[in-house]
PDB file of N, CA and C in Angstrom:
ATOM      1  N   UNK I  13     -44.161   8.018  79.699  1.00 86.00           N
ATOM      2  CA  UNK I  13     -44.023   6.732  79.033  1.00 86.00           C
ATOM      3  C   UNK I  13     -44.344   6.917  77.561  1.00 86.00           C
ATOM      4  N   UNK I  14     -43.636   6.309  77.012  1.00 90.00           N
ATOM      5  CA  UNK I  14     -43.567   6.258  75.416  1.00 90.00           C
ATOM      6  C   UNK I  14     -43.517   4.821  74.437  1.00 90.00           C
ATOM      7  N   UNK I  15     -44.004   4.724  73.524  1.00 93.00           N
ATOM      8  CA  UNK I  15     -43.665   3.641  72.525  1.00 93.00           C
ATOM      9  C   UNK I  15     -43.263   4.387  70.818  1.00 93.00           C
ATOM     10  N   UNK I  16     -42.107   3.212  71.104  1.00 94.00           N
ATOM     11  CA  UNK I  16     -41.459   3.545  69.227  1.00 94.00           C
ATOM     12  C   UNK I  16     -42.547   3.099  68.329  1.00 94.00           C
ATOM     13  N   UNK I  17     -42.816   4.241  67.759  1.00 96.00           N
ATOM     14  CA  UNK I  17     -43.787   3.683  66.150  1.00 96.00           C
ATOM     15  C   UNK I  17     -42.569   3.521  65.244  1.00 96.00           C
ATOM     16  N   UNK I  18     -41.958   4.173  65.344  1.00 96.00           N
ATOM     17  CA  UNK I  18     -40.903   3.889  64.148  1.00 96.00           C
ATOM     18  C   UNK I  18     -39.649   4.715  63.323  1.00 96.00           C
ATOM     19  N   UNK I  19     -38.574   3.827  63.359  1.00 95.00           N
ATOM     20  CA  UNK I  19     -37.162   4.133  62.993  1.00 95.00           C
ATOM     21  C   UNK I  19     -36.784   4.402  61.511  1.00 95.00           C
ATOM     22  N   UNK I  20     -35.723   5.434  61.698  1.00 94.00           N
ATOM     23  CA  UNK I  20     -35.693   6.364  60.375  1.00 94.00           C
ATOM     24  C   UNK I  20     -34.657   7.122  60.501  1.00 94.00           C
ATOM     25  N   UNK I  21     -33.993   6.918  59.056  1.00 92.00           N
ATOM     26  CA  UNK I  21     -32.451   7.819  58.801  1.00 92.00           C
ATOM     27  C   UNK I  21     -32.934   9.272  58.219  1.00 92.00           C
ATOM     28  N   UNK I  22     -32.332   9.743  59.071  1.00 86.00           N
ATOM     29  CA  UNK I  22     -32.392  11.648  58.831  1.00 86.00           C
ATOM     30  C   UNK I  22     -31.268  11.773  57.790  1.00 86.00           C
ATOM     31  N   UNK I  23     -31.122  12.556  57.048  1.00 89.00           N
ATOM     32  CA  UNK I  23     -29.971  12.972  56.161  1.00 89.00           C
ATOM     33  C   UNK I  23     -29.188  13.516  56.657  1.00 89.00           C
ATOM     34  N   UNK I  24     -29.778  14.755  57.090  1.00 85.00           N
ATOM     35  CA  UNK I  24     -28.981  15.618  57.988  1.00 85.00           C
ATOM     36  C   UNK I  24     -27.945  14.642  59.452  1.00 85.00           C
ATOM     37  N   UNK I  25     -28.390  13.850  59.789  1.00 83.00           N
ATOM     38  CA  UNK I  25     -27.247  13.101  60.876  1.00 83.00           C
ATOM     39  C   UNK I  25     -26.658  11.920  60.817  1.00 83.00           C
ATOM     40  N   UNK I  26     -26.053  11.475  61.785  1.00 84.00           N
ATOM     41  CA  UNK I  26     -25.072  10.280  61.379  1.00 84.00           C
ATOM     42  C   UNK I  26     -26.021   8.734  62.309  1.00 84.00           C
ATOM     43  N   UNK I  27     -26.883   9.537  63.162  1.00 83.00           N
ATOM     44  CA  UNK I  27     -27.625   8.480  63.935  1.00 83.00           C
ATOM     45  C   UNK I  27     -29.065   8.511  63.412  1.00 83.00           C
ATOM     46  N   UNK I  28     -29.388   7.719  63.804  1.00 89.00           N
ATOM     47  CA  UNK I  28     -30.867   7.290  62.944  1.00 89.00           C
ATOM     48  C   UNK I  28     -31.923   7.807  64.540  1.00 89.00           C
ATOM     49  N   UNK I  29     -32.687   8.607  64.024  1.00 91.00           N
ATOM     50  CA  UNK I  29     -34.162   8.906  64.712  1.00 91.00           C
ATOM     51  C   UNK I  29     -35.359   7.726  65.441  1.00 91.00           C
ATOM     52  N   UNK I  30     -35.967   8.177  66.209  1.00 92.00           N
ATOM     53  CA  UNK I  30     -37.052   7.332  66.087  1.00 92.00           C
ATOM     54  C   UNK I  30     -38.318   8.435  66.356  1.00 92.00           C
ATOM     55  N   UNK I  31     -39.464   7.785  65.713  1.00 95.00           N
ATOM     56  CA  UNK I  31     -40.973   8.913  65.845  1.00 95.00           C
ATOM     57  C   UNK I  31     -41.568   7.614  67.196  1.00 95.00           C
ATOM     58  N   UNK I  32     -41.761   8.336  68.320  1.00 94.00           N
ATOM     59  CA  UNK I  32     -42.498   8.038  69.460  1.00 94.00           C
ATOM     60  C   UNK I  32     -43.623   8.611  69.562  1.00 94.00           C
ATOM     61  N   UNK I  33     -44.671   8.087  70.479  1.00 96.00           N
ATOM     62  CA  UNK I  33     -45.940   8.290  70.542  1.00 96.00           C
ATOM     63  C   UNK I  33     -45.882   8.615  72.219  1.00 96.00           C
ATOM     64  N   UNK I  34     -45.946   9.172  73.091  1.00 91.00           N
ATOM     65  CA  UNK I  34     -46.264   9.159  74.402  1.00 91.00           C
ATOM     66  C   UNK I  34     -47.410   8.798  74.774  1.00 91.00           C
ATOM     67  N   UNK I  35     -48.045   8.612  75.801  1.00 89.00           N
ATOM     68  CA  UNK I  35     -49.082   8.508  76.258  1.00 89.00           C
ATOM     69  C   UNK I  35     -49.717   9.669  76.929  1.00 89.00           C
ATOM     70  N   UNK I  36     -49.592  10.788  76.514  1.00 89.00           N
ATOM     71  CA  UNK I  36     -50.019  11.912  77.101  1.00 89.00           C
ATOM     72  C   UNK I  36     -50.643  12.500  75.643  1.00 89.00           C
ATOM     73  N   UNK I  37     -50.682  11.982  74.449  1.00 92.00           N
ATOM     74  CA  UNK I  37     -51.004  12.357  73.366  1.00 92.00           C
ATOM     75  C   UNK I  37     -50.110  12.854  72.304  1.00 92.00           C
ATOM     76  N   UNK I  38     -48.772  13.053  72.676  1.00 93.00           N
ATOM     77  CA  UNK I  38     -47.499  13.954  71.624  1.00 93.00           C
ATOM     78  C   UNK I  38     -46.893  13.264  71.017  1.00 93.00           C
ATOM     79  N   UNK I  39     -46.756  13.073  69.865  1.00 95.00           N
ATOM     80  CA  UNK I  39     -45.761  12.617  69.091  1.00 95.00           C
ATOM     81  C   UNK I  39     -44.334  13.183  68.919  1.00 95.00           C
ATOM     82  N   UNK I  40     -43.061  12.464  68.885  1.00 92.00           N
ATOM     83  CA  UNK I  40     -42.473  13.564  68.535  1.00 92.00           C
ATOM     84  C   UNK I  40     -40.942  12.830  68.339  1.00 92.00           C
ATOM     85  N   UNK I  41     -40.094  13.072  67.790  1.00 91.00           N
ATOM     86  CA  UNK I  41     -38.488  12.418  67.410  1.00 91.00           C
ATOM     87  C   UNK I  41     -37.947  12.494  68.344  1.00 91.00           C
ATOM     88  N   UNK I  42     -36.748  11.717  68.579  1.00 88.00           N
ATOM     89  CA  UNK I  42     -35.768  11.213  69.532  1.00 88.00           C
ATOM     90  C   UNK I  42     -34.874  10.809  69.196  1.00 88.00           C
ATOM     91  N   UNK I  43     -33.457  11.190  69.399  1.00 85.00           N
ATOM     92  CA  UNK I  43     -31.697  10.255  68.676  1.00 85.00           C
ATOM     93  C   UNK I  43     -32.488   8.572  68.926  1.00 85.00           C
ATOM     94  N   UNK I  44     -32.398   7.838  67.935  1.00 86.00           N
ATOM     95  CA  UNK I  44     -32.685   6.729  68.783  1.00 86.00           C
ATOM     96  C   UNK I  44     -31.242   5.832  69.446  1.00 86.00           C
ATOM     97  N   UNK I  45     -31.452   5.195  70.548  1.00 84.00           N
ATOM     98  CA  UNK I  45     -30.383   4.645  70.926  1.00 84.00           C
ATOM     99  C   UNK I  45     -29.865   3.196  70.488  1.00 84.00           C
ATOM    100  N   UNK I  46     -28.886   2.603  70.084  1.00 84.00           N
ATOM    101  CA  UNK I  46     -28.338   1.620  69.459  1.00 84.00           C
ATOM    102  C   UNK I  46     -29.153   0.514  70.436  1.00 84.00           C
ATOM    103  N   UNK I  47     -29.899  -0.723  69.678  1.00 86.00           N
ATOM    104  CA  UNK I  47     -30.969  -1.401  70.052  1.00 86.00           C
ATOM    105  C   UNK I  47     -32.171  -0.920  70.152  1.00 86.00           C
ATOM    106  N   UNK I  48     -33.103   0.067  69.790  1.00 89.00           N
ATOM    107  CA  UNK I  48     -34.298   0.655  69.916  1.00 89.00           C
ATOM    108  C   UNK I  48     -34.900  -0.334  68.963  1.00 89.00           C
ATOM    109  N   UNK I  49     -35.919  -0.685  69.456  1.00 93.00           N
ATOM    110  CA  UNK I  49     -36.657  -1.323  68.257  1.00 93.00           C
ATOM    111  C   UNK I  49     -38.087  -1.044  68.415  1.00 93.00           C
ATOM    112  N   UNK I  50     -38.614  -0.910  67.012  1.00 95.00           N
ATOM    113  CA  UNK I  50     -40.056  -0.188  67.117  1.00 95.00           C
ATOM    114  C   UNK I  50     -41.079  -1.453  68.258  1.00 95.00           C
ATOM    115  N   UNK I  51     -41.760  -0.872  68.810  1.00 94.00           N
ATOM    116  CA  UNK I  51     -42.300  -1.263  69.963  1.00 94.00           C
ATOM    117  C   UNK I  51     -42.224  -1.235  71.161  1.00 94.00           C
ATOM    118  N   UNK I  52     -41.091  -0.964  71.200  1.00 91.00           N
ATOM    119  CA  UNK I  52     -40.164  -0.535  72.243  1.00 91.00           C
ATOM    120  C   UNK I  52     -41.118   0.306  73.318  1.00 91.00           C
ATOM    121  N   UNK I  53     -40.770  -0.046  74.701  1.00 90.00           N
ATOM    122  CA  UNK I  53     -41.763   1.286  75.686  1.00 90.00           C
ATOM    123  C   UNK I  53     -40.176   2.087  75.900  1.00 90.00           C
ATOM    124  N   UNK I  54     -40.511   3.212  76.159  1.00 88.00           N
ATOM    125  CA  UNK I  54     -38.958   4.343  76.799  1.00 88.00           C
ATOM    126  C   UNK I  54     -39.897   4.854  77.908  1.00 88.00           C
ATOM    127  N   UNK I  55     -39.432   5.601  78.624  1.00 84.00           N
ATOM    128  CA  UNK I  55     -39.552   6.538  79.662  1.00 84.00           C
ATOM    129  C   UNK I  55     -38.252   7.752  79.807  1.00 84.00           C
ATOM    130  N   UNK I  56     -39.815   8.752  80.079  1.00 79.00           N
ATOM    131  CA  UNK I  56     -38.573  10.463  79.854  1.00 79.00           C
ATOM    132  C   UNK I  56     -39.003  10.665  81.147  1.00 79.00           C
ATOM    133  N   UNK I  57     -37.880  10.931  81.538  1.00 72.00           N
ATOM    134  CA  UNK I  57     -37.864  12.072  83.100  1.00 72.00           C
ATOM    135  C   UNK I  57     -38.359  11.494  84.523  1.00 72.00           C
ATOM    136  N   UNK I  58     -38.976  10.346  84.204  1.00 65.00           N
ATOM    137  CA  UNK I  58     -39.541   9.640  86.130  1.00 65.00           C
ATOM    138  C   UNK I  58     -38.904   7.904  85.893  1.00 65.00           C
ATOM    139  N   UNK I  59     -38.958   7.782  87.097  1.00 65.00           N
ATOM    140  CA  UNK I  59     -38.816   6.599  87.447  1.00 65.00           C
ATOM    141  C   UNK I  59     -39.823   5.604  87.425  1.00 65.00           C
ATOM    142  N   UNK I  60     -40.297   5.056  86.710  1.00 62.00           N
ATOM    143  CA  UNK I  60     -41.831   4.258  86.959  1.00 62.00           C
ATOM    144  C   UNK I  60     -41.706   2.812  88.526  1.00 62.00           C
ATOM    145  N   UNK I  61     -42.785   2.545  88.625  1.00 65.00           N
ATOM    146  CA  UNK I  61     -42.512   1.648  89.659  1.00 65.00           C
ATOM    147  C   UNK I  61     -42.163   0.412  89.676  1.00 65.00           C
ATOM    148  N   UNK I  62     -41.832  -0.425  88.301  1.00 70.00           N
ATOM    149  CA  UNK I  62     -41.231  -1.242  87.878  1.00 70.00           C
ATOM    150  C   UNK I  62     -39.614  -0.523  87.903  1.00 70.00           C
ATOM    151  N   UNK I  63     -38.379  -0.856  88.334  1.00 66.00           N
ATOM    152  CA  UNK I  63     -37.892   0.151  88.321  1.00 66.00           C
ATOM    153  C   UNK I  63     -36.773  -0.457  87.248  1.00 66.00           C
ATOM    154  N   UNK I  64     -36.453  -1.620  86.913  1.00 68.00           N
ATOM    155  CA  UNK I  64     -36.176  -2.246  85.936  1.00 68.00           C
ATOM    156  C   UNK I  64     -36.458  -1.485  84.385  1.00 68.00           C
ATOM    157  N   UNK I  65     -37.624  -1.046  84.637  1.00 67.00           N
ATOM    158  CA  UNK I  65     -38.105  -0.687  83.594  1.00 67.00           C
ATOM    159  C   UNK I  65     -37.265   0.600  83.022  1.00 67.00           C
ATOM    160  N   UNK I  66     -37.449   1.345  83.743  1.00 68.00           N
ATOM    161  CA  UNK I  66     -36.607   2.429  83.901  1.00 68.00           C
ATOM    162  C   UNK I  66     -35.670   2.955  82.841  1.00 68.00           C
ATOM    163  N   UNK I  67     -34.557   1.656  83.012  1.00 76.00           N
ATOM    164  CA  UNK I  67     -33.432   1.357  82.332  1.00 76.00           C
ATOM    165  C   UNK I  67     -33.250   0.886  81.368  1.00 76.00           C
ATOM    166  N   UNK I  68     -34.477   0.832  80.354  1.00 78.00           N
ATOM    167  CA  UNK I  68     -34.685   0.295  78.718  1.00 78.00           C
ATOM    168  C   UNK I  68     -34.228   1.227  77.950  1.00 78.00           C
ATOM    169  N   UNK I  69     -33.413   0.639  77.082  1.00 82.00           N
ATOM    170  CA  UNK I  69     -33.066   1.183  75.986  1.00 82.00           C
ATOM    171  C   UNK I  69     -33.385   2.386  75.033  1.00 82.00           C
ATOM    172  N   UNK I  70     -33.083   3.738  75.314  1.00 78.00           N
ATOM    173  CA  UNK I  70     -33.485   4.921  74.637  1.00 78.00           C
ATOM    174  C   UNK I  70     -34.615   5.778  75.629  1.00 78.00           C
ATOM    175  N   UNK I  71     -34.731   4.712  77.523  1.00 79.00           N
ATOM    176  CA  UNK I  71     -35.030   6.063  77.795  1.00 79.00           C
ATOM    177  C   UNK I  71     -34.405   7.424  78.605  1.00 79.00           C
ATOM    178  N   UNK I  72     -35.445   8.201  78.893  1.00 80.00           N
ATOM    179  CA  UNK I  72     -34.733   9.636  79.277  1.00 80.00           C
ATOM    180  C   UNK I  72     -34.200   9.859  80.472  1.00 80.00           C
ATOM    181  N   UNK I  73     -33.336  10.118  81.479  1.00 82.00           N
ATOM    182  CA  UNK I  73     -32.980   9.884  82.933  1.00 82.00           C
ATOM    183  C   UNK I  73     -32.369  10.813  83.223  1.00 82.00           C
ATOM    184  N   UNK I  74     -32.720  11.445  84.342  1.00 83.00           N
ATOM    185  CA  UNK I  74     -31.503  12.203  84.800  1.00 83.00           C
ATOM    186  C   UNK I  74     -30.355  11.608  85.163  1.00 83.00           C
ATOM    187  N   UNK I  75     -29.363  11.945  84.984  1.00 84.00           N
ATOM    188  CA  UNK I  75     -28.063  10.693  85.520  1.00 84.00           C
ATOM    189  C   UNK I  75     -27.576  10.346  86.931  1.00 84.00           C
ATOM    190  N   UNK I  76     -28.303  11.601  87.835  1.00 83.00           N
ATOM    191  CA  UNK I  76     -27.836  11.006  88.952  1.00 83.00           C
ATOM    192  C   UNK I  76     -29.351  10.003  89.422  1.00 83.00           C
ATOM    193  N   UNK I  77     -29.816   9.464  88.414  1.00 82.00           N
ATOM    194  CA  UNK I  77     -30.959   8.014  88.931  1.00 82.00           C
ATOM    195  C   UNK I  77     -29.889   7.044  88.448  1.00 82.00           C
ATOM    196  N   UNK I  78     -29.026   6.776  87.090  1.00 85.00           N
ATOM    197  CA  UNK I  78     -28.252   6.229  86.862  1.00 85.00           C
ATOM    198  C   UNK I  78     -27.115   5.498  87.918  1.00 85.00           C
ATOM    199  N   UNK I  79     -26.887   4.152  87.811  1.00 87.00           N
ATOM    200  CA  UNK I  79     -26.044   3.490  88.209  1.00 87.00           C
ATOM    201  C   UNK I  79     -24.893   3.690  87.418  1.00 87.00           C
ATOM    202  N   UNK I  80     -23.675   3.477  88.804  1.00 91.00           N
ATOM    203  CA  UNK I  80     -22.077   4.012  88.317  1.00 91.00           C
ATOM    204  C   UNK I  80     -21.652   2.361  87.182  1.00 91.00           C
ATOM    205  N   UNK I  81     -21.599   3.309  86.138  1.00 91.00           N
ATOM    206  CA  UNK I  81     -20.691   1.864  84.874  1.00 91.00           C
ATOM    207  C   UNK I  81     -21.855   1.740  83.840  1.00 91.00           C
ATOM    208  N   UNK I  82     -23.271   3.181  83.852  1.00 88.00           N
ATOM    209  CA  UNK I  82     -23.822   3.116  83.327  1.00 88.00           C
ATOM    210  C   UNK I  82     -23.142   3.457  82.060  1.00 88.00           C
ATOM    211  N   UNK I  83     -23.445   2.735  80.552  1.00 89.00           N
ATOM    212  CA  UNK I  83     -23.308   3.870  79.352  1.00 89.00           C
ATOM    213  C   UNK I  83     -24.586   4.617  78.678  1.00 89.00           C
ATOM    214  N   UNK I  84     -24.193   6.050  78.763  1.00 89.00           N
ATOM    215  CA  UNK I  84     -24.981   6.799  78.021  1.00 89.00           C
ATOM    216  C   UNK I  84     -24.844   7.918  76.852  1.00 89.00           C
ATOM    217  N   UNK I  85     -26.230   8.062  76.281  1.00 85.00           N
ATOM    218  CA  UNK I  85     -25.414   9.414  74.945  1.00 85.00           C
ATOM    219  C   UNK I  85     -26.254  10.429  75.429  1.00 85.00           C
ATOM    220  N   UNK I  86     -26.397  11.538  74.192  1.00 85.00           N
ATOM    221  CA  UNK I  86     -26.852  12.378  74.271  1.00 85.00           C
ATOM    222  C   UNK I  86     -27.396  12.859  75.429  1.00 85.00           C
ATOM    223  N   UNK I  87     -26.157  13.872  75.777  1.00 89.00           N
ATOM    224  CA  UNK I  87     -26.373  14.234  77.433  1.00 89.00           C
ATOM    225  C   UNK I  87     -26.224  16.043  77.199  1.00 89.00           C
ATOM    226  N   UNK I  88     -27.363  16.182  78.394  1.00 87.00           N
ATOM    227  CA  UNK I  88     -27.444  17.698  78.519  1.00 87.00           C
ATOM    228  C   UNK I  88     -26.158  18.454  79.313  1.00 87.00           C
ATOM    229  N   UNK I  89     -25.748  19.790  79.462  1.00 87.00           N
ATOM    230  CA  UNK I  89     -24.473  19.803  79.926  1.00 87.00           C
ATOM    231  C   UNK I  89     -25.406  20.544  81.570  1.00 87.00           C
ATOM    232  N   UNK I  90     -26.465  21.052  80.884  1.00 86.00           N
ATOM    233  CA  UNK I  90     -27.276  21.677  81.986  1.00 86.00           C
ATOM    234  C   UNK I  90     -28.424  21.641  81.438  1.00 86.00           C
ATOM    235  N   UNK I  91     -29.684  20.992  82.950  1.00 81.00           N
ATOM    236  CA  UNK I  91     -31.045  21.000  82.281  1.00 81.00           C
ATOM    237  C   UNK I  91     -31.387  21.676  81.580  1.00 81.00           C
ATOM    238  N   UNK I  92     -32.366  20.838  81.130  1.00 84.00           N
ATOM    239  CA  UNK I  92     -33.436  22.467  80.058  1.00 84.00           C
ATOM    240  C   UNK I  92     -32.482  22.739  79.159  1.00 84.00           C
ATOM    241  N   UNK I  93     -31.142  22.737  78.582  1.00 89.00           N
ATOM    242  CA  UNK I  93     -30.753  23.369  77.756  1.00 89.00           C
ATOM    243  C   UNK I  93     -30.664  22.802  76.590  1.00 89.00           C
ATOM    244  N   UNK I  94     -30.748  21.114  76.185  1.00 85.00           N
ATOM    245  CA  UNK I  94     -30.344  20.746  75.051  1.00 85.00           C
ATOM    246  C   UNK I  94     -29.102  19.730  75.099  1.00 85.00           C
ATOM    247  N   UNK I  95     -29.068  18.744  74.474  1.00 85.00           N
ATOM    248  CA  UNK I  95     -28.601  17.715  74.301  1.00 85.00           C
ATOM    249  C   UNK I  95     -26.874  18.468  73.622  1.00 85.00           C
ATOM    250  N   UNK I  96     -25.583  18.279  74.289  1.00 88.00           N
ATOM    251  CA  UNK I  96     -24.631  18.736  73.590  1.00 88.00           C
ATOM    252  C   UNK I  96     -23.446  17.958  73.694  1.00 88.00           C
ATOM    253  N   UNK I  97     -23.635  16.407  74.368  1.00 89.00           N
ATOM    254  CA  UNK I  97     -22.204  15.569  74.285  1.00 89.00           C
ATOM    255  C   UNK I  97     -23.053  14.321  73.384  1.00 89.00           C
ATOM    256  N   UNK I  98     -22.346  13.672  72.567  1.00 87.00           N
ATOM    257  CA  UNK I  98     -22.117  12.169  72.153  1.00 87.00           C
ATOM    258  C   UNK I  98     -23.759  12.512  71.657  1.00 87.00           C
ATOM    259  N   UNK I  99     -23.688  12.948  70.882  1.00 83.00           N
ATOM    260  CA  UNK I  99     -25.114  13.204  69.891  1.00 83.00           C
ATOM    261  C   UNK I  99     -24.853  12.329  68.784  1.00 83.00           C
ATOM    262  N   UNK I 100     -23.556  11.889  68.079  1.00 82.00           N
ATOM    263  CA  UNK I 100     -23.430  11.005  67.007  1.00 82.00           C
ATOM    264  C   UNK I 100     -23.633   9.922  67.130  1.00 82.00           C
ATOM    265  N   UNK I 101     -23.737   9.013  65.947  1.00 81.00           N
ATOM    266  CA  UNK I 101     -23.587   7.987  66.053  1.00 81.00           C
ATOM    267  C   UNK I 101     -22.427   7.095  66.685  1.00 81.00           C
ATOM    268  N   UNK I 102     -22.543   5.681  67.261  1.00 82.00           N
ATOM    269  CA  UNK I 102     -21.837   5.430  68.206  1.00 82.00           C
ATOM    270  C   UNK I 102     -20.714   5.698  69.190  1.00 82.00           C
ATOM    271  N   UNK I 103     -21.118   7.122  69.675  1.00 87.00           N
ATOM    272  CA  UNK I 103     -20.563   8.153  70.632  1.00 87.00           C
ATOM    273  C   UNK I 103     -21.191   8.080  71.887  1.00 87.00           C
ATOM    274  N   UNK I 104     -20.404   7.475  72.955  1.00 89.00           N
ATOM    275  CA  UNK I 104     -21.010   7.534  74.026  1.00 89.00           C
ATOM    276  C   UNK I 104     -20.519   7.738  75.670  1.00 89.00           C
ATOM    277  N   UNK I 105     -21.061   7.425  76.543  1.00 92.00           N
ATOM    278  CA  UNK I 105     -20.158   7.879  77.551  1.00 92.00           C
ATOM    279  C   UNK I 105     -20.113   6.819  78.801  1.00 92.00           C
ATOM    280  N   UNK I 106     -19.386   7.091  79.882  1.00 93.00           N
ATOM    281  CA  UNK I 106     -19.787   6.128  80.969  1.00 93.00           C
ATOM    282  C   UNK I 106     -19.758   6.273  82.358  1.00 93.00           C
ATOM    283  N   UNK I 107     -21.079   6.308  83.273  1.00 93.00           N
ATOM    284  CA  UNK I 107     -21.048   7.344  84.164  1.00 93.00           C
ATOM    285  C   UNK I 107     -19.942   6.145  85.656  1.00 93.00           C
ATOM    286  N   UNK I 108     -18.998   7.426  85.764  1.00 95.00           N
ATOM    287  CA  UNK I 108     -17.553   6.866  86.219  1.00 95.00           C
ATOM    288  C   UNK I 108     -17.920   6.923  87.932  1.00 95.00           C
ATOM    289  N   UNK I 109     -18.766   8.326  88.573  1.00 94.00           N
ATOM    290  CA  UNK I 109     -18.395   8.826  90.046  1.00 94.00           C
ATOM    291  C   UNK I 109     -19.904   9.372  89.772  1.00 94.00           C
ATOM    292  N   UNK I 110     -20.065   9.812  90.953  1.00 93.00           N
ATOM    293  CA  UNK I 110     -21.104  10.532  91.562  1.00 93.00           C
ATOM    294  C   UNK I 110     -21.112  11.355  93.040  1.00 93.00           C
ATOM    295  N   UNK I 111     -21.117  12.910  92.672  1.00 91.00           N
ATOM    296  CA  UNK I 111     -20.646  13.325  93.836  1.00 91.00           C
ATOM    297  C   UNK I 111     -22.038  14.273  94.227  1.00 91.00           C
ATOM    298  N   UNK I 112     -22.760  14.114  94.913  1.00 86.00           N
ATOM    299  CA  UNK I 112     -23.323  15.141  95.184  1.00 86.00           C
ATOM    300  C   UNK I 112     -24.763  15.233  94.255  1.00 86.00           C
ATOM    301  N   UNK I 113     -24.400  16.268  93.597  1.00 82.00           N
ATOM    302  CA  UNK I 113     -25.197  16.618  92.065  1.00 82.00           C
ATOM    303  C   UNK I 113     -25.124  16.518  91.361  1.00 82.00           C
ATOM    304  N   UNK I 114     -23.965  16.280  90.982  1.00 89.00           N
ATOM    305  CA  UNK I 114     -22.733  15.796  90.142  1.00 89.00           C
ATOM    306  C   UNK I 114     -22.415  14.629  89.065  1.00 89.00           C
ATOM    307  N   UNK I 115     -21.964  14.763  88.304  1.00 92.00           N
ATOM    308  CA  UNK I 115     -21.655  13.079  87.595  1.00 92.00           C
ATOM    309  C   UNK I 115     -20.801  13.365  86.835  1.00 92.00           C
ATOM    310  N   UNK I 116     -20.028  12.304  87.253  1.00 93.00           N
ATOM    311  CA  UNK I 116     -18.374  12.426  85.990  1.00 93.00           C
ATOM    312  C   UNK I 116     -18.401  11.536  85.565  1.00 93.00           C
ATOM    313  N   UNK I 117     -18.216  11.718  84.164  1.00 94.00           N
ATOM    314  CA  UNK I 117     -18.638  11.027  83.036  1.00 94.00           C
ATOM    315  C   UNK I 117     -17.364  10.828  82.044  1.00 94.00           C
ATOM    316  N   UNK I 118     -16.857   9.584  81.479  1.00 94.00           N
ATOM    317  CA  UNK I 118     -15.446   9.116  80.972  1.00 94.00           C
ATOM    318  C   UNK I 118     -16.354   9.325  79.230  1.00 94.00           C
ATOM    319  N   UNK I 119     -15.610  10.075  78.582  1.00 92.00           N
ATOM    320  CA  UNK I 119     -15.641  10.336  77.475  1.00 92.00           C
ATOM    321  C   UNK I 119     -15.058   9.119  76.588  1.00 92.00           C
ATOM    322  N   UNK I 120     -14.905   8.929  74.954  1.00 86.00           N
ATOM    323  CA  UNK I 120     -14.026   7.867  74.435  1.00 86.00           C
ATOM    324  C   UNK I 120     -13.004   8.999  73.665  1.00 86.00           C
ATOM    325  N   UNK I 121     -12.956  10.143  74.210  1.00 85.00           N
ATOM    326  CA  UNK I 121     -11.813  10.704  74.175  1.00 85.00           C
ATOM    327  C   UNK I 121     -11.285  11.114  75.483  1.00 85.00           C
ATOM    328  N   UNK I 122     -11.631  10.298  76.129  1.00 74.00           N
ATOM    329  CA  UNK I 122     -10.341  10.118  77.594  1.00 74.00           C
ATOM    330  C   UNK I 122     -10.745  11.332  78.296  1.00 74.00           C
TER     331      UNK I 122
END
């Protein structure tokens, strides 16, 4: 669990950052997602037991927790490796099927 301290244009990119605080003690940047607003709680990597919660704006999910007609960005192509689709600004995706392990995902280049 995390809260936005606060939003900020990088030079270097076309999407604007946010500096989060976790509750485990780490600070640290994040693409922020279109609607983030400082105060904001996110969640990386679990499901909390509110499960509503879950699904706030800018946080982290694996996609097969995701509901089909979800939209999402900055997606890994394989764990652990790094963020490498729809990293720009308003670039995003929409999770279409779910097979398995799987997730097929509709690009806005078709």
């Amino acid at each position: 669990e995390a809260v936005v301290l606060k939003l900020m244009h990088d030079p270097g990119r076309t999407a604007n950052i946010a500096l989060v605080y976790y509750l485990s003690g780490f600070c640290g940047y994040i693409i922020a997602a279109e609607g983030l607003r400082v105060g904001s709680t996110i969640f990386s990597g679990f499901v909390p037991p509110n499960v509503e919660d879950a699904f706030a704006v800018g946080s982290v999910l694996p996609l097969k927790l995701l509901p089909i007609g979800f939209v999402v960005h900055n997606i890994e192509l394989e764990p652990g490796h790094g963020s490498k689709v729809c990293r720009s600004a308003g670039s995003s995706a929409t999770i279409l099927k779910k097979v398995d392990s799987r997730v097929l995902l509709k690009l806005r280049s078709g």
